[in-house]
Amino acid sequence: MEIEQPKYPQPATVDPVDAEFWKLCQDSVLRFQQCSHCDTWRFLPRYMCAKCSSPDYEWMPSSGRGRVFSWTVTYQPFHPAFARDVPYIAAVVELEEGVRMATRLLDCDPEAVELDMPVVLVFKDIGDGFMLPCFKPAPK
């Protein structure tokens, strides 16, 4: 008898702007808010630009390219669904647009990850068709 793996948890939010971010990810395109007044990119999603205080923005597609800003290798899963993935890399990626995003780094040996390593966007289906933005090392 095969043991059923626990499902990965999906992001849960009660904030409409945050919920919109996750909804927009479901077509496998990463989008961030860009201020309509000063063009500043923002993430996490918010109601007002941190640079000019404008409430106006558009959801603009990201290039999907960035660099590893920080990371940690997780050996002890914090949720039963992640037990099958250990060790895994939890990273902060700085994207070309200037925003930093906490994410998973996939298809990378934990010993190979480096500061400023180029990465590219990939989407991982974490169950029920929910697409999670992740990153992997950029082709050399």
Coordinates of N, CA and C in Angstrom, one line a residue:
M1 N 0.8 -1.2 0.0 CA 0.0 0.0 0.0 C 0.9 1.2 0.0
E2 N 0.6 2.2 -0.9 CA 1.4 3.4 -1.0 C 0.8 4.4 -0.1
I3 N 1.8 5.1 0.6 CA 1.4 6.1 1.6 C 1.2 7.4 0.8
E4 N 0.1 8.1 1.0 CA -0.2 9.4 0.3 C 0.6 10.5 0.9
Q5 N 1.3 11.2 0.1 CA 2.1 12.3 0.5 C 1.2 13.5 0.9
P6 N 1.6 14.2 2.0 CA 0.8 15.4 2.4 C 0.9 16.5 1.3
K7 N -0.1 17.3 1.1 CA -0.1 18.3 0.1 C 0.7 19.5 0.6
Y8 N 1.4 20.1 -0.4 CA 2.1 21.4 0.0 C 1.1 22.4 0.4
P9 N 1.4 23.2 1.4 CA 0.5 24.3 1.7 C 0.5 25.4 0.7
Q10 N -0.7 26.0 0.4 CA -0.8 27.1 -0.5 C -0.8 28.4 0.2
P11 N -0.3 29.5 -0.4 CA -0.4 30.8 0.3 C -1.8 31.1 0.6
A12 N -2.0 31.6 1.8 CA -3.4 32.0 2.3 C -3.3 33.5 2.7
T13 N -4.2 34.3 2.2 CA -4.2 35.7 2.5 C -5.6 36.2 2.5
V14 N -5.8 37.2 3.3 CA -7.1 37.9 3.4 C -7.0 39.3 2.8
D15 N -5.8 39.7 2.4 CA -5.5 41.0 1.8 C -5.8 40.9 0.2
P16 N -6.7 41.8 -0.3 CA -7.0 41.7 -1.7 C -5.8 41.9 -2.7
V17 N -4.9 42.8 -2.3 CA -3.7 43.1 -3.2 C -2.8 41.9 -3.2
D18 N -2.6 41.3 -2.0 CA -1.7 40.1 -2.0 C -2.4 38.9 -2.7
A19 N -3.7 38.8 -2.6 CA -4.5 37.7 -3.3 C -4.3 37.9 -4.8
E20 N -4.4 39.2 -5.2 CA -4.2 39.4 -6.7 C -2.9 39.0 -7.2
F21 N -1.8 39.2 -6.4 CA -0.5 38.7 -6.8 C -0.5 37.2 -7.1
W22 N -1.1 36.4 -6.1 CA -1.1 35.0 -6.3 C -2.0 34.6 -7.4
K23 N -3.1 35.3 -7.6 CA -4.0 35.0 -8.7 C -3.3 35.2 -10.1
L24 N -2.5 36.3 -10.2 CA -1.8 36.6 -11.4 C -0.7 35.5 -11.7
C25 N -0.2 34.9 -10.7 CA 0.9 33.9 -10.9 C 0.3 32.6 -11.6
Q26 N -0.9 32.4 -11.5 CA -1.5 31.2 -12.0 C -1.5 31.0 -13.5
D27 N -1.1 32.0 -14.2 CA -0.9 31.8 -15.7 C 0.6 31.7 -16.0
S28 N 1.4 31.4 -14.9 CA 2.9 31.2 -15.0 C 3.6 32.4 -15.6
V29 N 3.1 33.6 -15.2 CA 3.8 34.8 -15.5 C 4.0 35.6 -14.2
L30 N 5.2 35.9 -13.8 CA 5.4 36.6 -12.6 C 5.2 38.1 -12.8
R31 N 4.4 38.7 -12.0 CA 4.1 40.2 -12.2 C 4.3 40.9 -10.9
F32 N 4.8 42.1 -10.9 CA 5.0 42.9 -9.8 C 4.2 44.2 -10.0
Q33 N 3.9 44.9 -9.0 CA 3.3 46.2 -9.1 C 4.4 47.2 -9.6
Q34 N 4.1 48.1 -10.5 CA 5.0 49.2 -10.9 C 4.2 50.5 -10.7
C35 N 4.8 51.4 -10.0 CA 4.1 52.7 -9.7 C 3.8 53.4 -11.0
S36 N 2.6 53.9 -11.2 CA 2.2 54.6 -12.4 C 2.8 56.0 -12.4
H37 N 3.2 56.5 -11.2 CA 3.7 57.9 -11.1 C 5.2 57.9 -11.3
C38 N 6.0 57.1 -10.5 CA 7.5 57.2 -10.6 C 8.2 56.0 -11.2
D39 N 7.4 55.0 -11.6 CA 7.9 53.7 -12.2 C 8.6 52.8 -11.3
T40 N 8.6 53.0 -10.0 CA 9.3 52.1 -9.0 C 8.5 50.8 -9.0
W41 N 9.3 49.7 -9.0 CA 8.7 48.4 -8.8 C 8.5 48.1 -7.4
R42 N 7.5 47.4 -7.0 CA 7.3 47.1 -5.6 C 6.9 45.6 -5.4
F43 N 7.5 45.1 -4.3 CA 7.1 43.8 -3.8 C 7.6 43.7 -2.4
L44 N 6.9 43.3 -1.5 CA 5.5 42.7 -1.5 C 4.5 43.7 -2.0
P45 N 3.4 43.2 -2.5 CA 2.3 44.1 -3.0 C 1.8 45.0 -1.9
R46 N 1.6 46.2 -2.3 CA 1.1 47.2 -1.2 C 0.2 48.2 -1.9
Y47 N -0.4 49.0 -1.1 CA -1.4 50.0 -1.6 C -0.8 51.3 -1.9
M48 N 0.5 51.5 -1.5 CA 1.1 52.8 -1.8 C 2.5 52.7 -2.1
C49 N 3.0 53.5 -3.0 CA 4.4 53.4 -3.4 C 5.3 53.9 -2.2
A50 N 6.3 53.1 -1.9 CA 7.2 53.5 -0.8 C 8.1 54.7 -1.2
K51 N 8.3 55.0 -2.5 CA 9.1 56.1 -3.0 C 8.4 57.4 -3.1
C52 N 7.2 57.4 -3.7 CA 6.5 58.6 -3.9 C 5.1 58.7 -3.3
S53 N 4.7 57.7 -2.6 CA 3.4 57.6 -1.9 C 2.2 57.5 -2.8
S54 N 2.4 57.3 -4.1 CA 1.3 57.3 -5.0 C 0.5 55.9 -4.8
P55 N -0.8 56.0 -4.9 CA -1.6 54.7 -4.8 C -1.8 54.1 -6.1
D56 N -1.3 54.7 -7.2 CA -1.6 54.2 -8.5 C -0.4 53.2 -9.0
Y57 N -0.8 52.1 -9.6 CA 0.1 51.1 -10.1 C -0.5 50.3 -11.1
E58 N 0.4 49.6 -11.8 CA -0.1 48.5 -12.8 C 0.7 47.3 -12.4
W59 N 0.1 46.1 -12.7 CA 0.8 44.8 -12.6 C 1.6 44.6 -13.9
M60 N 2.9 44.6 -13.8 CA 3.8 44.5 -14.9 C 4.5 43.2 -14.9
P61 N 4.8 42.5 -16.0 CA 5.5 41.3 -16.0 C 7.0 41.5 -15.7
S62 N 7.5 40.6 -14.9 CA 8.9 40.6 -14.6 C 9.7 39.9 -15.7
S63 N 11.0 40.2 -15.8 CA 11.9 39.5 -16.7 C 12.1 38.1 -16.3
G64 N 11.9 37.8 -15.0 CA 12.1 36.5 -14.5 C 13.6 36.1 -14.3
R65 N 14.5 37.1 -14.4 CA 15.9 36.9 -14.3 C 16.4 37.7 -13.0
G66 N 17.3 37.1 -12.3 CA 17.8 37.7 -11.1 C 19.1 37.0 -10.6
R67 N 19.4 37.4 -9.4 CA 20.6 36.8 -8.7 C 20.3 36.5 -7.3
V68 N 21.0 35.4 -6.8 CA 20.8 35.0 -5.4 C 21.4 36.1 -4.5
F69 N 20.5 36.6 -3.6 CA 20.9 37.7 -2.7 C 21.3 37.0 -1.3
S70 N 20.6 36.0 -1.0 CA 20.8 35.3 0.3 C 20.1 33.9 0.2
W71 N 20.6 33.0 1.1 CA 19.9 31.7 1.0 C 20.3 30.9 2.3
T72 N 19.5 29.9 2.5 CA 19.8 28.9 3.6 C 19.4 27.6 3.1
V73 N 20.1 26.5 3.6 CA 19.7 25.2 3.2 C 18.9 24.6 4.4
T74 N 17.7 24.1 4.1 CA 16.9 23.5 5.1 C 17.0 22.0 5.1
Y75 N 17.3 21.5 6.3 CA 17.5 20.1 6.5 C 16.3 19.5 7.3
Q76 N 15.6 20.3 8.0 CA 14.5 19.9 8.9 C 13.3 20.6 8.4
P77 N 12.4 19.8 7.8 CA 11.2 20.4 7.2 C 10.3 21.0 8.3
F78 N 9.7 22.2 8.0 CA 8.8 22.9 8.9 C 7.4 22.4 8.7
H79 N 7.1 21.7 7.7 CA 5.8 21.1 7.3 C 6.0 19.7 6.8
P80 N 5.1 18.8 7.1 CA 5.3 17.4 6.6 C 5.4 17.3 5.1
A81 N 4.8 18.2 4.3 CA 4.8 18.1 2.9 C 6.2 18.3 2.4
F82 N 7.0 19.0 3.1 CA 8.4 19.4 2.6 C 9.4 18.3 3.0
A83 N 9.0 17.3 3.7 CA 10.0 16.2 4.1 C 10.6 15.5 2.9
R84 N 9.8 15.4 1.8 CA 10.3 14.7 0.6 C 11.3 15.6 -0.1
D85 N 11.4 16.9 0.2 CA 12.3 17.8 -0.5 C 13.7 18.0 0.2
V86 N 13.8 17.7 1.5 CA 15.0 18.0 2.2 C 16.2 17.3 1.6
P87 N 17.4 17.9 1.5 CA 17.6 19.3 1.8 C 17.1 20.2 0.7
Y88 N 16.5 21.3 1.0 CA 16.1 22.3 -0.1 C 16.7 23.7 0.3
I89 N 16.7 24.5 -0.8 CA 17.3 25.8 -0.6 C 16.2 26.8 -0.6
A90 N 16.1 27.6 0.5 CA 15.2 28.7 0.6 C 16.1 29.9 0.3
A91 N 15.7 30.8 -0.6 CA 16.5 31.8 -1.1 C 15.8 33.2 -1.1
V92 N 16.5 34.2 -1.1 CA 16.0 35.6 -1.5 C 16.7 35.9 -2.8
V93 N 15.9 36.2 -3.8 CA 16.4 36.5 -5.1 C 16.2 38.0 -5.4
E94 N 17.2 38.7 -5.9 CA 17.0 40.1 -6.3 C 16.8 40.0 -7.8
L95 N 15.7 40.5 -8.2 CA 15.3 40.5 -9.7 C 15.9 41.7 -10.4
E96 N 15.9 41.6 -11.7 CA 16.4 42.7 -12.5 C 15.6 44.0 -12.2
E97 N 14.4 43.8 -11.9 CA 13.5 45.0 -11.6 C 13.9 45.7 -10.3
G98 N 14.7 45.1 -9.5 CA 15.2 45.7 -8.2 C 14.4 45.2 -7.0
V99 N 13.4 44.4 -7.2 CA 12.7 43.8 -6.0 C 13.4 42.6 -5.5
R100 N 13.2 42.3 -4.3 CA 13.7 41.0 -3.7 C 12.6 40.2 -3.3
M101 N 12.7 38.9 -3.5 CA 11.6 37.9 -3.3 C 12.1 36.7 -2.6
A102 N 11.5 36.3 -1.5 CA 11.7 35.0 -0.9 C 11.1 33.9 -1.8
T103 N 11.9 32.8 -2.0 CA 11.5 31.8 -2.9 C 12.2 30.5 -2.6
R104 N 11.9 29.5 -3.4 CA 12.7 28.3 -3.4 C 13.6 28.3 -4.6
L105 N 14.8 27.7 -4.4 CA 15.8 27.5 -5.5 C 15.8 26.1 -5.8
L106 N 15.3 25.7 -7.1 CA 15.1 24.4 -7.5 C 16.3 23.9 -8.4
D107 N 16.5 22.6 -8.6 CA 17.4 22.1 -9.5 C 18.8 22.6 -9.2
C108 N 19.2 22.7 -8.0 CA 20.5 23.2 -7.6 C 21.0 22.4 -6.4
D109 N 22.2 21.9 -6.5 CA 22.9 21.2 -5.4 C 23.1 22.2 -4.3
P110 N 22.7 22.0 -3.1 CA 22.9 22.9 -2.0 C 24.4 23.4 -1.8
E111 N 25.3 22.5 -2.2 CA 26.8 22.9 -2.2 C 27.2 23.8 -3.3
A112 N 26.3 24.0 -4.3 CA 26.7 24.7 -5.5 C 26.1 26.2 -5.5
V113 N 25.2 26.4 -4.6 CA 24.6 27.8 -4.6 C 25.7 28.8 -4.2
E114 N 25.7 30.0 -4.8 CA 26.6 31.0 -4.5 C 26.0 32.4 -4.5
L115 N 26.6 33.3 -3.7 CA 26.1 34.6 -3.7 C 26.2 35.2 -5.1
D116 N 25.2 35.9 -5.5 CA 25.1 36.6 -6.8 C 25.0 35.7 -8.0
M117 N 24.7 34.4 -7.7 CA 24.5 33.4 -8.8 C 23.3 33.8 -9.6
P118 N 23.5 33.8 -11.0 CA 22.3 34.1 -11.8 C 21.3 33.0 -11.8
V119 N 20.0 33.4 -11.7 CA 18.9 32.5 -11.7 C 17.8 33.0 -12.6
V120 N 17.0 32.0 -13.0 CA 15.8 32.3 -13.8 C 14.6 31.7 -13.2
L121 N 13.5 32.3 -13.5 CA 12.1 31.9 -13.0 C 11.7 30.6 -13.6
V122 N 11.1 29.8 -12.7 CA 10.4 28.6 -13.1 C 9.1 28.5 -12.2
F123 N 8.1 27.9 -12.7 CA 6.9 27.8 -11.9 C 6.8 26.3 -11.5
K124 N 6.4 26.1 -10.3 CA 6.3 24.7 -9.8 C 4.8 24.5 -9.4
D125 N 4.2 23.5 -10.0 CA 2.8 23.1 -9.6 C 2.9 22.4 -8.2
I126 N 2.3 23.0 -7.2 CA 2.4 22.4 -5.9 C 1.2 21.7 -5.5
G127 N 0.3 21.4 -6.5 CA -0.9 20.6 -6.3 C -2.1 21.4 -6.6
D128 N -3.1 20.7 -7.1 CA -4.4 21.3 -7.5 C -4.2 22.4 -8.5
G129 N -3.1 22.3 -9.3 CA -2.8 23.2 -10.4 C -2.3 24.6 -9.9
F130 N -2.0 24.7 -8.6 CA -1.5 26.0 -8.1 C 0.0 26.2 -8.4
M131 N 0.2 27.3 -9.1 CA 1.6 27.5 -9.7 C 2.3 28.5 -8.7
L132 N 3.5 28.0 -8.2 CA 4.3 28.8 -7.3 C 5.6 29.2 -8.0
P133 N 5.8 30.6 -8.0 CA 7.0 31.1 -8.6 C 8.3 30.6 -7.8
C134 N 9.2 30.0 -8.5 CA 10.5 29.6 -7.9 C 11.6 30.0 -8.9
F135 N 12.8 29.6 -8.6 CA 13.9 29.9 -9.4 C 14.8 28.7 -9.5
K136 N 15.7 28.7 -10.6 CA 16.7 27.7 -10.8 C 17.9 28.4 -11.3
P137 N 19.1 27.8 -11.2 CA 20.3 28.4 -11.8 C 20.1 28.7 -13.3
A138 N 20.6 29.8 -13.7 CA 20.5 30.2 -15.1 C 21.5 29.3 -15.9
P139 N 21.1 29.0 -17.2 CA 22.0 28.3 -18.0 C 23.3 29.1 -18.2
K140 N 24.4 28.3 -18.2 CA 25.7 29.0 -18.4 C 26.0 29.4 -19.8

